[in-house]
mmCIF file of N, CA and C in Angstrom:
data_model
loop_
_atom_site.group_PDB
_atom_site.id
_atom_site.type_symbol
_atom_site.label_atom_id
_atom_site.label_comp_id
_atom_site.label_asym_id
_atom_site.label_seq_id
_atom_site.Cartn_x
_atom_site.Cartn_y
_atom_site.Cartn_z
ATOM 1 N N UNK A 1 4.522 71.124 81.468
ATOM 2 C CA UNK A 1 3.346 70.294 81.489
ATOM 3 C C UNK A 1 2.304 70.914 82.406
ATOM 4 N N UNK A 2 1.313 71.534 81.836
ATOM 5 C CA UNK A 2 0.216 72.028 82.658
ATOM 6 C C UNK A 2 -1.080 71.472 82.102
ATOM 7 N N UNK A 3 -1.986 71.208 82.998
ATOM 8 C CA UNK A 3 -3.245 70.582 82.606
ATOM 9 C C UNK A 3 -4.297 70.937 83.637
ATOM 10 N N UNK A 4 -5.576 70.911 83.221
ATOM 11 C CA UNK A 4 -6.645 71.271 84.141
ATOM 12 C C UNK A 4 -6.768 70.300 85.316
ATOM 13 N N UNK A 5 -6.225 69.097 85.188
ATOM 14 C CA UNK A 5 -6.249 68.151 86.305
ATOM 15 C C UNK A 5 -5.151 68.436 87.332
ATOM 16 N N UNK A 6 -4.315 69.398 87.037
ATOM 17 C CA UNK A 6 -3.275 69.798 87.973
ATOM 18 C C UNK A 6 -2.214 68.735 88.173
ATOM 19 N N UNK A 7 -1.773 68.541 89.435
ATOM 20 C CA UNK A 7 -0.670 67.624 89.725
ATOM 21 C C UNK A 7 -0.901 66.195 89.249
ATOM 22 N N UNK A 8 -2.145 65.742 89.265
ATOM 23 C CA UNK A 8 -2.419 64.391 88.796
ATOM 24 C C UNK A 8 -2.014 64.237 87.332
ATOM 25 N N UNK A 9 -2.350 65.214 86.525
ATOM 26 C CA UNK A 9 -1.979 65.165 85.117
ATOM 27 C C UNK A 9 -0.469 65.197 84.956
ATOM 28 N N UNK A 10 0.206 65.964 85.781
ATOM 29 C CA UNK A 10 1.662 66.029 85.729
ATOM 30 C C UNK A 10 2.234 64.646 86.033
ATOM 31 N N UNK A 11 1.701 63.994 87.062
ATOM 32 C CA UNK A 11 2.180 62.658 87.420
ATOM 33 C C UNK A 11 1.914 61.656 86.314
ATOM 34 N N UNK A 12 0.723 61.740 85.715
ATOM 35 C CA UNK A 12 0.387 60.818 84.628
ATOM 36 C C UNK A 12 1.275 61.056 83.412
ATOM 37 N N UNK A 13 1.519 62.307 83.090
ATOM 38 C CA UNK A 13 2.392 62.615 81.955
ATOM 39 C C UNK A 13 3.809 62.127 82.227
ATOM 40 N N UNK A 14 4.303 62.366 83.433
ATOM 41 C CA UNK A 14 5.651 61.913 83.786
ATOM 42 C C UNK A 14 5.737 60.397 83.719
ATOM 43 N N UNK A 15 4.709 59.714 84.202
ATOM 44 C CA UNK A 15 4.725 58.253 84.147
ATOM 45 C C UNK A 15 4.701 57.763 82.702
ATOM 46 N N UNK A 16 3.928 58.411 81.856
ATOM 47 C CA UNK A 16 3.868 58.011 80.444
ATOM 48 C C UNK A 16 5.227 58.180 79.775
ATOM 49 N N UNK A 17 5.901 59.277 80.069
ATOM 50 C CA UNK A 17 7.235 59.515 79.508
ATOM 51 C C UNK A 17 8.205 58.457 80.023
ATOM 52 N N UNK A 18 8.174 58.211 81.317
ATOM 53 C CA UNK A 18 9.048 57.212 81.929
ATOM 54 C C UNK A 18 8.797 55.827 81.325
ATOM 55 N N UNK A 19 7.539 55.457 81.220
ATOM 56 C CA UNK A 19 7.173 54.141 80.693
ATOM 57 C C UNK A 19 7.632 53.976 79.245
ATOM 58 N N UNK A 20 7.455 55.002 78.455
ATOM 59 C CA UNK A 20 7.903 54.954 77.060
ATOM 60 C C UNK A 20 9.410 54.784 76.984
ATOM 61 N N UNK A 21 10.133 55.505 77.818
ATOM 62 C CA UNK A 21 11.598 55.397 77.823
ATOM 63 C C UNK A 21 12.036 53.991 78.234
ATOM 64 N N UNK A 22 11.364 53.403 79.194
ATOM 65 C CA UNK A 22 11.710 52.039 79.617
ATOM 66 C C UNK A 22 11.461 51.059 78.474
ATOM 67 N N UNK A 23 10.386 51.250 77.752
ATOM 68 C CA UNK A 23 10.089 50.397 76.593
ATOM 69 C C UNK A 23 11.175 50.557 75.530
ATOM 70 N N UNK A 24 11.606 51.798 75.310
ATOM 71 C CA UNK A 24 12.679 52.046 74.337
ATOM 72 C C UNK A 24 13.972 51.360 74.761
ATOM 73 N N UNK A 25 14.277 51.390 76.030
ATOM 74 C CA UNK A 25 15.497 50.733 76.504
ATOM 75 C C UNK A 25 15.395 49.213 76.334
ATOM 76 N N UNK A 26 14.242 48.628 76.649
ATOM 77 C CA UNK A 26 14.074 47.183 76.443
ATOM 78 C C UNK A 26 14.238 46.833 74.965
ATOM 79 N N UNK A 27 13.671 47.663 74.100
ATOM 80 C CA UNK A 27 13.805 47.438 72.664
ATOM 81 C C UNK A 27 15.267 47.570 72.245
ATOM 82 N N UNK A 28 15.973 48.536 72.799
ATOM 83 C CA UNK A 28 17.391 48.725 72.480
ATOM 84 C C UNK A 28 18.196 47.476 72.834
ATOM 85 N N UNK A 29 17.928 46.878 73.990
ATOM 86 C CA UNK A 29 18.651 45.664 74.377
ATOM 87 C C UNK A 29 18.381 44.531 73.398
ATOM 88 N N UNK A 30 17.144 44.417 72.924
ATOM 89 C CA UNK A 30 16.815 43.385 71.939
ATOM 90 C C UNK A 30 17.554 43.649 70.628
ATOM 91 N N UNK A 31 17.647 44.916 70.237
ATOM 92 C CA UNK A 31 18.370 45.257 69.018
ATOM 93 C C UNK A 31 19.857 44.945 69.156
ATOM 94 N N UNK A 32 20.415 45.202 70.323
ATOM 95 C CA UNK A 32 21.822 44.873 70.564
ATOM 96 C C UNK A 32 22.031 43.367 70.448
ATOM 97 N N UNK A 33 21.125 42.609 71.049
ATOM 98 C CA UNK A 33 21.239 41.149 70.974
ATOM 99 C C UNK A 33 21.182 40.648 69.539
ATOM 100 N N UNK A 34 20.454 41.352 68.682
ATOM 101 C CA UNK A 34 20.347 40.941 67.282
ATOM 102 C C UNK A 34 21.453 41.544 66.415
ATOM 103 N N UNK A 35 22.305 42.394 67.013
ATOM 104 C CA UNK A 35 23.416 42.989 66.274
ATOM 105 C C UNK A 35 23.103 44.312 65.601
ATOM 106 N N UNK A 36 21.929 44.871 65.833
ATOM 107 C CA UNK A 36 21.550 46.158 65.235
ATOM 108 C C UNK A 36 21.939 47.294 66.190
ATOM 109 N N UNK A 37 23.222 47.620 66.183
ATOM 110 C CA UNK A 37 23.743 48.614 67.122
ATOM 111 C C UNK A 37 23.286 50.030 66.796
ATOM 112 N N UNK A 38 23.144 50.351 65.504
ATOM 113 C CA UNK A 38 22.662 51.690 65.159
ATOM 114 C C UNK A 38 21.204 51.867 65.554
ATOM 115 N N UNK A 39 20.406 50.853 65.350
ATOM 116 C CA UNK A 39 19.012 50.911 65.784
ATOM 117 C C UNK A 39 18.916 51.061 67.293
ATOM 118 N N UNK A 40 19.776 50.329 67.986
ATOM 119 C CA UNK A 40 19.803 50.421 69.449
ATOM 120 C C UNK A 40 20.203 51.829 69.884
ATOM 121 N N UNK A 41 21.186 52.401 69.215
ATOM 122 C CA UNK A 41 21.637 53.754 69.564
ATOM 123 C C UNK A 41 20.498 54.756 69.417
ATOM 124 N N UNK A 42 19.698 54.602 68.371
ATOM 125 C CA UNK A 42 18.565 55.513 68.164
ATOM 126 C C UNK A 42 17.542 55.375 69.295
ATOM 127 N N UNK A 43 17.256 54.145 69.699
ATOM 128 C CA UNK A 43 16.321 53.919 70.811
ATOM 129 C C UNK A 43 16.870 54.503 72.109
ATOM 130 N N UNK A 44 18.149 54.313 72.339
ATOM 131 C CA UNK A 44 18.773 54.817 73.568
ATOM 132 C C UNK A 44 18.783 56.342 73.563
ATOM 133 N N UNK A 45 19.077 56.940 72.401
ATOM 134 C CA UNK A 45 19.025 58.410 72.294
ATOM 135 C C UNK A 45 17.633 58.934 72.640
ATOM 136 N N UNK A 46 16.619 58.244 72.159
ATOM 137 C CA UNK A 46 15.243 58.659 72.444
ATOM 138 C C UNK A 46 14.946 58.535 73.942
ATOM 139 N N UNK A 47 15.415 57.467 74.546
ATOM 140 C CA UNK A 47 15.224 57.286 75.984
ATOM 141 C C UNK A 47 16.000 58.350 76.774
ATOM 142 N N UNK A 48 17.149 58.755 76.268
ATOM 143 C CA UNK A 48 17.915 59.823 76.913
ATOM 144 C C UNK A 48 17.144 61.140 76.841
ATOM 145 N N UNK A 49 16.528 61.383 75.691
ATOM 146 C CA UNK A 49 15.724 62.600 75.543
ATOM 147 C C UNK A 49 14.562 62.590 76.540
ATOM 148 N N UNK A 50 13.933 61.444 76.712
ATOM 149 C CA UNK A 50 12.832 61.335 77.675
ATOM 150 C C UNK A 50 13.317 61.654 79.083
ATOM 151 N N UNK A 51 14.489 61.157 79.442
ATOM 152 C CA UNK A 51 15.048 61.446 80.765
ATOM 153 C C UNK A 51 15.334 62.933 80.911
ATOM 154 N N UNK A 52 15.765 63.556 79.830
ATOM 155 C CA UNK A 52 16.018 64.997 79.856
ATOM 156 C C UNK A 52 14.712 65.775 80.082
ATOM 157 N N UNK A 53 13.647 65.338 79.439
ATOM 158 C CA UNK A 53 12.335 65.963 79.641
ATOM 159 C C UNK A 53 11.910 65.817 81.097
ATOM 160 N N UNK A 54 12.104 64.636 81.655
ATOM 161 C CA UNK A 54 11.751 64.418 83.069
ATOM 162 C C UNK A 54 12.610 65.276 83.996
ATOM 163 N N UNK A 55 13.875 65.439 83.661
ATOM 164 C CA UNK A 55 14.757 66.287 84.482
ATOM 165 C C UNK A 55 14.257 67.727 84.485
ATOM 166 N N UNK A 56 13.879 68.231 83.313
ATOM 167 C CA UNK A 56 13.360 69.605 83.239
ATOM 168 C C UNK A 56 12.034 69.737 83.971
ATOM 169 N N UNK A 57 11.182 68.728 83.813
ATOM 170 C CA UNK A 57 9.856 68.795 84.428
ATOM 171 C C UNK A 57 9.927 68.754 85.948
ATOM 172 N N UNK A 58 10.931 68.107 86.499
ATOM 173 C CA UNK A 58 11.038 67.980 87.954
ATOM 174 C C UNK A 58 11.976 69.001 88.581
ATOM 175 N N UNK A 59 12.666 69.790 87.773
ATOM 176 C CA UNK A 59 13.685 70.685 88.325
ATOM 177 C C UNK A 59 13.138 71.689 89.335
ATOM 178 N N UNK A 60 11.936 72.192 89.105
ATOM 179 C CA UNK A 60 11.356 73.158 90.050
ATOM 180 C C UNK A 60 10.740 72.487 91.272
ATOM 181 N N UNK A 61 10.399 71.214 91.141
ATOM 182 C CA UNK A 61 9.703 70.516 92.223
ATOM 183 C C UNK A 61 10.637 69.729 93.129
ATOM 184 N N UNK A 62 11.650 69.107 92.542
ATOM 185 C CA UNK A 62 12.518 68.210 93.298
ATOM 186 C C UNK A 62 13.900 68.220 92.653
ATOM 187 N N UNK A 63 14.782 69.047 93.178
ATOM 188 C CA UNK A 63 16.110 69.232 92.587
ATOM 189 C C UNK A 63 16.895 67.918 92.590
ATOM 190 N N UNK A 64 16.795 67.172 93.664
ATOM 191 C CA UNK A 64 17.540 65.907 93.753
ATOM 192 C C UNK A 64 17.078 64.923 92.673
ATOM 193 N N UNK A 65 15.783 64.819 92.487
ATOM 194 C CA UNK A 65 15.251 63.919 91.452
ATOM 195 C C UNK A 65 15.676 64.396 90.066
ATOM 196 N N UNK A 66 15.643 65.690 89.854
ATOM 197 C CA UNK A 66 16.063 66.247 88.574
ATOM 198 C C UNK A 66 17.526 65.920 88.301
ATOM 199 N N UNK A 67 18.365 66.025 89.323
ATOM 200 C CA UNK A 67 19.784 65.701 89.166
ATOM 201 C C UNK A 67 19.981 64.221 88.836
ATOM 202 N N UNK A 68 19.168 63.350 89.440
ATOM 203 C CA UNK A 68 19.254 61.919 89.117
ATOM 204 C C UNK A 68 18.887 61.686 87.656
ATOM 205 N N UNK A 69 17.838 62.367 87.182
ATOM 206 C CA UNK A 69 17.462 62.215 85.782
ATOM 207 C C UNK A 69 18.566 62.719 84.862
ATOM 208 N N UNK A 70 19.242 63.787 85.253
ATOM 209 C CA UNK A 70 20.350 64.291 84.431
ATOM 210 C C UNK A 70 21.492 63.281 84.369
ATOM 211 N N UNK A 71 21.729 62.556 85.453
ATOM 212 C CA UNK A 71 22.742 61.494 85.427
ATOM 213 C C UNK A 71 22.311 60.364 84.496
ATOM 214 N N UNK A 72 21.025 60.072 84.470
ATOM 215 C CA UNK A 72 20.496 59.069 83.550
ATOM 216 C C UNK A 72 20.721 59.522 82.103
ATOM 217 N N UNK A 73 20.495 60.801 81.839
ATOM 218 C CA UNK A 73 20.718 61.348 80.495
ATOM 219 C C UNK A 73 22.159 61.096 80.069
ATOM 220 N N UNK A 74 23.092 61.438 80.929
ATOM 221 C CA UNK A 74 24.517 61.276 80.612
ATOM 222 C C UNK A 74 24.845 59.805 80.359
ATOM 223 N N UNK A 75 24.350 58.924 81.214
ATOM 224 C CA UNK A 75 24.635 57.493 81.065
ATOM 225 C C UNK A 75 24.046 56.953 79.765
ATOM 226 N N UNK A 76 22.828 57.342 79.455
ATOM 227 C CA UNK A 76 22.199 56.838 78.222
ATOM 228 C C UNK A 76 22.896 57.383 76.982
ATOM 229 N N UNK A 77 23.302 58.631 77.004
ATOM 230 C CA UNK A 77 24.032 59.179 75.847
ATOM 231 C C UNK A 77 25.361 58.466 75.660
ATOM 232 N N UNK A 78 26.026 58.162 76.759
ATOM 233 C CA UNK A 78 27.296 57.430 76.687
ATOM 234 C C UNK A 78 27.055 56.024 76.115
ATOM 235 N N UNK A 79 25.996 55.370 76.561
ATOM 236 C CA UNK A 79 25.641 54.045 76.089
ATOM 237 C C UNK A 79 25.310 54.077 74.588
ATOM 238 N N UNK A 80 24.572 55.092 74.158
ATOM 239 C CA UNK A 80 24.241 55.234 72.744
ATOM 240 C C UNK A 80 25.501 55.422 71.914
ATOM 241 N N UNK A 81 26.428 56.206 72.425
ATOM 242 C CA UNK A 81 27.680 56.421 71.699
ATOM 243 C C UNK A 81 28.477 55.118 71.605
ATOM 244 N N UNK A 82 28.494 54.338 72.666
ATOM 245 C CA UNK A 82 29.177 53.040 72.631
ATOM 246 C C UNK A 82 28.539 52.121 71.589
ATOM 247 N N UNK A 83 27.230 52.177 71.476
ATOM 248 C CA UNK A 83 26.547 51.356 70.466
ATOM 249 C C UNK A 83 26.931 51.812 69.061
ATOM 250 N N UNK A 84 27.043 53.123 68.857
ATOM 251 C CA UNK A 84 27.455 53.622 67.545
ATOM 252 C C UNK A 84 28.889 53.216 67.222
ATOM 253 N N UNK A 85 29.760 53.272 68.218
ATOM 254 C CA UNK A 85 31.149 52.846 68.021
ATOM 255 C C UNK A 85 31.181 51.368 67.653
ATOM 256 N N UNK A 86 30.400 50.566 68.347
ATOM 257 C CA UNK A 86 30.338 49.132 68.051
ATOM 258 C C UNK A 86 29.821 48.888 66.636
ATOM 259 N N UNK A 87 28.823 49.659 66.224
ATOM 260 C CA UNK A 87 28.295 49.531 64.859
ATOM 261 C C UNK A 87 29.378 49.839 63.843
ATOM 262 N N UNK A 88 30.161 50.873 64.118
ATOM 263 C CA UNK A 88 31.257 51.235 63.218
ATOM 264 C C UNK A 88 32.306 50.143 63.153
ATOM 265 N N UNK A 89 32.625 49.559 64.294
ATOM 266 C CA UNK A 89 33.614 48.476 64.335
ATOM 267 C C UNK A 89 33.104 47.260 63.561
ATOM 268 N N UNK A 90 31.818 46.943 63.720
ATOM 269 C CA UNK A 90 31.220 45.807 63.010
ATOM 270 C C UNK A 90 31.261 46.071 61.498
ATOM 271 N N UNK A 91 30.960 47.299 61.101
ATOM 272 C CA UNK A 91 30.977 47.640 59.665
ATOM 273 C C UNK A 91 32.387 47.550 59.101
ATOM 274 N N UNK A 92 33.375 47.982 59.896
ATOM 275 C CA UNK A 92 34.760 47.919 59.450
ATOM 276 C C UNK A 92 35.227 46.471 59.283
ATOM 277 N N UNK A 93 34.802 45.605 60.157
ATOM 278 C CA UNK A 93 35.173 44.191 60.061
ATOM 279 C C UNK A 93 34.524 43.533 58.848
ATOM 280 N N UNK A 94 33.305 43.981 58.530
ATOM 281 C CA UNK A 94 32.584 43.400 57.406
ATOM 282 C C UNK A 94 33.140 43.863 56.057
ATOM 283 N N UNK A 95 33.848 44.996 56.069
ATOM 284 C CA UNK A 95 34.351 45.569 54.803
ATOM 285 C C UNK A 95 35.592 44.892 54.309
#
């Protein structure tokens, strides 16, 4: 992320990515509540990708923050996989 505004643009871009990921996670929880586990998994995967982008973007500036984002990536991917497993179990029960 480079921009003529320098660090301010980097901060704004990072905040936009973070905000979008938070919105995706809120949407995922609503989908889970409605029983749409595959839809939730897709939202969570997207939020995991956003965390991965933030981890890469911060790796040169703040190693500790980058490592925290990488832990978020792992947790979100695990959560997405659990949602997919739940979707499969629900489909098996319906069959």
